[in-house]
Short mmCIF file of C-alpha atoms in Angstrom, two decimals:
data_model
loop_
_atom_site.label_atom_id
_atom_site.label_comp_id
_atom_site.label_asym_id
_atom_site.label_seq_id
_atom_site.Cartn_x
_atom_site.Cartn_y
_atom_site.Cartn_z
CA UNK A 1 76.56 92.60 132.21
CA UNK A 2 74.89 89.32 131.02
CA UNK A 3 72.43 88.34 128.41
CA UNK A 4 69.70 88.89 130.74
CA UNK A 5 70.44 92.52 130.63
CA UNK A 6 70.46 93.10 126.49
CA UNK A 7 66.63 94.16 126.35
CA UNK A 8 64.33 92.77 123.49
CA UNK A 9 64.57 96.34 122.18
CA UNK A 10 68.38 96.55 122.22
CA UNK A 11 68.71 93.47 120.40
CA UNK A 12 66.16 94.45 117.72
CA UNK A 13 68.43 97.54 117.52
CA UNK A 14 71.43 95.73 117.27
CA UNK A 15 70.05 92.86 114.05
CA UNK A 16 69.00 96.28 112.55
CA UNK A 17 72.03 98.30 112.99
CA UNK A 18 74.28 95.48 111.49
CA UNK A 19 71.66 94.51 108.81
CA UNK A 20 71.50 98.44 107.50
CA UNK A 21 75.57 98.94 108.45
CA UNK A 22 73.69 102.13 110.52
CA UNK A 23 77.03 103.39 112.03
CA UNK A 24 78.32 106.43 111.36
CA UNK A 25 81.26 108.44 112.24
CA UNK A 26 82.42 112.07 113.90
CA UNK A 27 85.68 112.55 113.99
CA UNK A 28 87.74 114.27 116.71
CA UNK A 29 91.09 115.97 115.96
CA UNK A 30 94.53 115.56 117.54
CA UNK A 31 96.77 118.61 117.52
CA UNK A 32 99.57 119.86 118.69
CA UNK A 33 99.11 122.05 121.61
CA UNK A 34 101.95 124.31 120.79
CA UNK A 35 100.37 125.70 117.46
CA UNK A 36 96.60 123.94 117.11
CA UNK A 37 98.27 121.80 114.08
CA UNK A 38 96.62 119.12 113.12
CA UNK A 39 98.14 115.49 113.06
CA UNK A 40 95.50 113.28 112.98
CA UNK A 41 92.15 112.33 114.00
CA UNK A 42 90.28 109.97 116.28
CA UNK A 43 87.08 107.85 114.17
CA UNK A 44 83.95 107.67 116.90
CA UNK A 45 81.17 105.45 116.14
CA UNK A 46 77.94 107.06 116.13
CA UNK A 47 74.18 105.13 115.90
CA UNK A 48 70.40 106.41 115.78
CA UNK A 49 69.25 107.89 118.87
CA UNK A 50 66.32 105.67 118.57
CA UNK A 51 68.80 102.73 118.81
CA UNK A 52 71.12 103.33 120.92
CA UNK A 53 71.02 106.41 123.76
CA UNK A 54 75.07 106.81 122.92
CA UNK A 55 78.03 104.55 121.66
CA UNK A 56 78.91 103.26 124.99
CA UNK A 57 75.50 101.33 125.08
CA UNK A 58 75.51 100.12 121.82
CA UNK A 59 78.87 97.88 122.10
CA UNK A 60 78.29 96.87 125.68
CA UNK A 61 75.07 95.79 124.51
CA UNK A 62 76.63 94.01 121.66
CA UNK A 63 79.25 92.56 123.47
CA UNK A 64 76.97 91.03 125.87
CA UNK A 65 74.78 89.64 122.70
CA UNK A 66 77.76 87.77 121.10
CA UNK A 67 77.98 90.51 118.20
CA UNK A 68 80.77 92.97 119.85
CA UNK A 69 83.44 92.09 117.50
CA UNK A 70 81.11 92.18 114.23
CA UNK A 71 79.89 95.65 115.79
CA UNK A 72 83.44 96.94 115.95
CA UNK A 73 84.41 95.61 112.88
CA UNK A 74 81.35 97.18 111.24
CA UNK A 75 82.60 100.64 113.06
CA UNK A 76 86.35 100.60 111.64
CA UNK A 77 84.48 99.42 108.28
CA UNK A 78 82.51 102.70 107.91
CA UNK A 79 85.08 105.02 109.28
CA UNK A 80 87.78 103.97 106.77
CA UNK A 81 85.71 104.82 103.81
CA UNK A 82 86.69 107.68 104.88
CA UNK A 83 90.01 108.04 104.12
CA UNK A 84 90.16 110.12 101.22
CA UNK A 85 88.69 113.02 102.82
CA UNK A 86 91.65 113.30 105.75
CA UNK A 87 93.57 116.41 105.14
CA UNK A 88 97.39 115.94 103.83
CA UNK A 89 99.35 113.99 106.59
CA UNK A 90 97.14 113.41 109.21
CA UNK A 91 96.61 109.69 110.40
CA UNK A 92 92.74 108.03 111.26
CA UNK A 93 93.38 106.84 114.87
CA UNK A 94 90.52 103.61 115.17
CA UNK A 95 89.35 102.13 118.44
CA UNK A 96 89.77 98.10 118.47
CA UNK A 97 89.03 95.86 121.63
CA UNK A 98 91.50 93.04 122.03
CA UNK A 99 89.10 90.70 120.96
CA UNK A 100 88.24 92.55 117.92
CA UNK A 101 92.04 92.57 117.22
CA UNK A 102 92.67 89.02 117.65
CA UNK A 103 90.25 88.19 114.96
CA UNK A 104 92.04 87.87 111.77
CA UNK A 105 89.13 89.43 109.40
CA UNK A 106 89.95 92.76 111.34
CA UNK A 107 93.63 92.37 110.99
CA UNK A 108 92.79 91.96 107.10
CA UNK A 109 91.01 95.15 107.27
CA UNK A 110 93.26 97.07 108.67
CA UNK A 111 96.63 95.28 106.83
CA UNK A 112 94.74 96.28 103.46
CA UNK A 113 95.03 100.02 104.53
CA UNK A 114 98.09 100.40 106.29
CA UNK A 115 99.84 102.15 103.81
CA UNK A 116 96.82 105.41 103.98
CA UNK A 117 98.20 106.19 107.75
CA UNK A 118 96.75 104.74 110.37
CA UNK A 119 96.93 103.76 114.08
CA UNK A 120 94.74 101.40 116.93
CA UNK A 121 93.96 102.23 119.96
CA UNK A 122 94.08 99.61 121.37
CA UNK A 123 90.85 99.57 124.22
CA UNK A 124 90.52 97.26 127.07
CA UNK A 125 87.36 96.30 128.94
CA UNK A 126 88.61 93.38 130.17
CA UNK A 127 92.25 92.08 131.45
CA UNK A 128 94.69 90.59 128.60
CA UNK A 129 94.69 86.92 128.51
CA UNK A 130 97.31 86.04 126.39
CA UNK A 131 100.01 88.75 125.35
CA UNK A 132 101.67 86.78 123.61
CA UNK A 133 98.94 86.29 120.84
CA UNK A 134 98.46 90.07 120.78
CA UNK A 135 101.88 90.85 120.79
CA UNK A 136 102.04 89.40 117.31
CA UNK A 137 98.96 90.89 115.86
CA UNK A 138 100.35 94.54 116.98
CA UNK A 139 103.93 93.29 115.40
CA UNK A 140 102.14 92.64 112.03
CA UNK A 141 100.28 95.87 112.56
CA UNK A 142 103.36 97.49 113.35
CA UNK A 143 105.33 95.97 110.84
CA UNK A 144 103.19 97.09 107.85
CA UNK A 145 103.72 101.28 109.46
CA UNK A 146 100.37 100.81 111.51
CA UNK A 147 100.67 102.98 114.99
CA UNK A 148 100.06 101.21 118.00
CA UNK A 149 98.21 103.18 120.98
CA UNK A 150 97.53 102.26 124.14
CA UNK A 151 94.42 104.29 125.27
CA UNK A 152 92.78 105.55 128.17
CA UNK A 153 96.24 104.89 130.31
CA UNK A 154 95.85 105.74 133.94
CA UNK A 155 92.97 103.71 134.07
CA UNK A 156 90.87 100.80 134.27
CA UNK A 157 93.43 97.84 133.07
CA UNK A 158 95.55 100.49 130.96
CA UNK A 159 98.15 100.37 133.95
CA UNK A 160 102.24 100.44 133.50
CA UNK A 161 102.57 96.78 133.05
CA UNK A 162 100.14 96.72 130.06
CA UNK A 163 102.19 99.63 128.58
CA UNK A 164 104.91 97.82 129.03
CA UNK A 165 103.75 94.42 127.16
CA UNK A 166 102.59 96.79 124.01
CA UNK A 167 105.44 98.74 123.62
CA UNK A 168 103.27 101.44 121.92
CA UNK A 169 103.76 104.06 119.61
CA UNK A 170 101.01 106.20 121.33
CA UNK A 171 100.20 106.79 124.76
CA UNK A 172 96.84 108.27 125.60
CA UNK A 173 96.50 109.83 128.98
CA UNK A 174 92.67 109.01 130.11
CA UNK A 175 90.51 111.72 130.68
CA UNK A 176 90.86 110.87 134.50
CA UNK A 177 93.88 112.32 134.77
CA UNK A 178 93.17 115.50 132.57
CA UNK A 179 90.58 116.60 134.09
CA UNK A 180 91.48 119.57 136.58
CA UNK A 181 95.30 118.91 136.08
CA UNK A 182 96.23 122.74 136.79
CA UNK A 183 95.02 122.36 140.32
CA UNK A 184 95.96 118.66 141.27
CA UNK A 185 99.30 118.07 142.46
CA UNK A 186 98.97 114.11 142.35
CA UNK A 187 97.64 114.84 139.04
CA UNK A 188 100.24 117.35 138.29
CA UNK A 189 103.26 114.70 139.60
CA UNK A 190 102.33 111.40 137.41
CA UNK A 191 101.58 113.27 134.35
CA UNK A 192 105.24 114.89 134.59
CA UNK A 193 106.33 111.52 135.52
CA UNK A 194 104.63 110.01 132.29
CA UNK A 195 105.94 112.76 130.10
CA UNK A 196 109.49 111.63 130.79
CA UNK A 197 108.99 107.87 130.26
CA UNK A 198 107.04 108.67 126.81
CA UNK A 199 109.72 110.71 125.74
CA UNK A 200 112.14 108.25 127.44
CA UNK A 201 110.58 105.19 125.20
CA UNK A 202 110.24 107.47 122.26
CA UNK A 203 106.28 107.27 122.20
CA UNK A 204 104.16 110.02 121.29
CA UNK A 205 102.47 110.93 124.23
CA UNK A 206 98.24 112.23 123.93
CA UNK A 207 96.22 113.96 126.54
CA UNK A 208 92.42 113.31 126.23
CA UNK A 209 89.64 114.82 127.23
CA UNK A 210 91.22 118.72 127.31
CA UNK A 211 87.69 120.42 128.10
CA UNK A 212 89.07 124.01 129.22
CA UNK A 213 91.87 126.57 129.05
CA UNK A 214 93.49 125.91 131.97
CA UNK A 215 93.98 121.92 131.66
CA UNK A 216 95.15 123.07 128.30
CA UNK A 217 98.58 125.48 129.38
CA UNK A 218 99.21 123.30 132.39
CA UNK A 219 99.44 120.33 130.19
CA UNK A 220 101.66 122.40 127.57
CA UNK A 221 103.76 123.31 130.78
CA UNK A 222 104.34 119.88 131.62
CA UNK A 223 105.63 118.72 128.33
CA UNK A 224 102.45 117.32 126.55
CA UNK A 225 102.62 118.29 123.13
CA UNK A 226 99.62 116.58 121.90
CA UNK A 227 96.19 116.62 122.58
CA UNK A 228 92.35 116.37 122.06
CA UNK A 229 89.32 117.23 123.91
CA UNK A 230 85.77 119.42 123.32
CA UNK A 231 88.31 122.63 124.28
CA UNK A 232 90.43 122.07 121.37
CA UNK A 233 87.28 120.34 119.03
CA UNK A 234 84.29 118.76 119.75
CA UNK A 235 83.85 115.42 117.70
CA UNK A 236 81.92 116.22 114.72
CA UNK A 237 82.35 115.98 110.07
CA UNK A 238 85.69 115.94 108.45
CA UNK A 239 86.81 119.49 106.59
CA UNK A 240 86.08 118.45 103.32
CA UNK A 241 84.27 118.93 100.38
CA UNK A 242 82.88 115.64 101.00
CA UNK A 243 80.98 115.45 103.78
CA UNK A 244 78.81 112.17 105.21
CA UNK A 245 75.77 112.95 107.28
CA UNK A 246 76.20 112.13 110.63
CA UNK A 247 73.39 109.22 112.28
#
């Protein structure tokens, strides 16, 4: 995507969106498959339909306008406010590109509520340049009782090797490979195969996108024991007494 493709309209959107701090936030739970517990939830930017026709659109467009990183940062921003209305002892999972992560103002952010329970997944659009300048960040993350989560794995750039340069806390299985898992064998064979090298590197392994009953027992069969997905919740206002309308 390059400038040419950010429309007049988009980047109206955008100036106004970041002028207004228009984001808001749905959250999605992550339980444990075994007994629907809760242990933490998943902060998903939401904008004006008039802006914006979903999330995805909004920080491509961004990205492509020079303003990802303030967009993301804007997004993590909001959703932390919201802190105080988690339930007892669940953890706010945020999304962070590693561009947004390599900016220190972000790392601030985050540093200066470590201590409330959180983790980053850590998203990739793009290949890693430079590990080594990540690999720091995520160790002062880390450091300071931040999770570290490598999302969408099975996917895109999310391969083995970028597991194994993270060393997260988290692995999230992309929806790719959730998606009809009780009648895939291939499917079937590198989830099982995943299961043991979580459990092997003592990461918490999480299976996205669980849209059905089916997916749900075959992943519980296979040794998942965490998971999200509209079967299980659809993304949507905290239980609390306070609640923040939704944009």
């Amino acid at each position: 995507m390059t400038m040419a493709h950010v429309t007049t309209p988009q980047l109206g959107a955008l100036h106004e969106v970041l002028r207004t701090e228009a984001v808001g936030t749905a959250f999605q739970p992550i339980v444990q498959l075994d007994n629907g517990m809760v242990r933490g939830y998943e902060a998903l930017a939401r904008f004006e339909r008039d802006h914006f026709a979903n999330p995805a659109e909004a920080f491509a467009a961004a990205t492509t306008a020079g303003f990802g990183v303030e967009l993301e940062q804007l997004a993590i921003r909001r959703a932390l406010l919201r802190l105080n209305d988690l339930p007892a002892g669940a953890w706010l999972s945020l999304n962070a590109s590693v561009e947004a992560l390599l900016a220190p103002a972000t790392v601030a952010m985050l540093l200066a509520h470590a201590h409330r329970g959180l983790a980053v997944e850590v998203t990739e659009h793009v290949p890693v340049r430079d590990y080594g300048a990540l690999g720091e960040v995520l160790d002062r993350l880390r450091a300071a009782g931040i999770l570290i989560a490598v999302d969408d794995a099975g996917a895109g750039f999310a391969s083995l090797s970028h597991i194994l340069q993270l060393r997260p806390d988290i692995i999230k299985l992309d929806i790719g490979l959730t998606r009809d898992i009780d009648t895939d064998p291939v499917r079937i064979a590198l989830t099982r195969a995943l299961v043991t090298f979580a459990d092997s590197v003592g990461a918490l392994l999480i299976a996205e996108g669980i849209e059905t009953y089916a997916e749900h027992e075959q992943l519980r069969s296979l040794g998942v024991r965490h998971g999200q997905g509209y079967y299980i919740a659809k993304p949507g206002a905290l239980p609390s007494h306070h609640i923040e309308p939704l944009l």
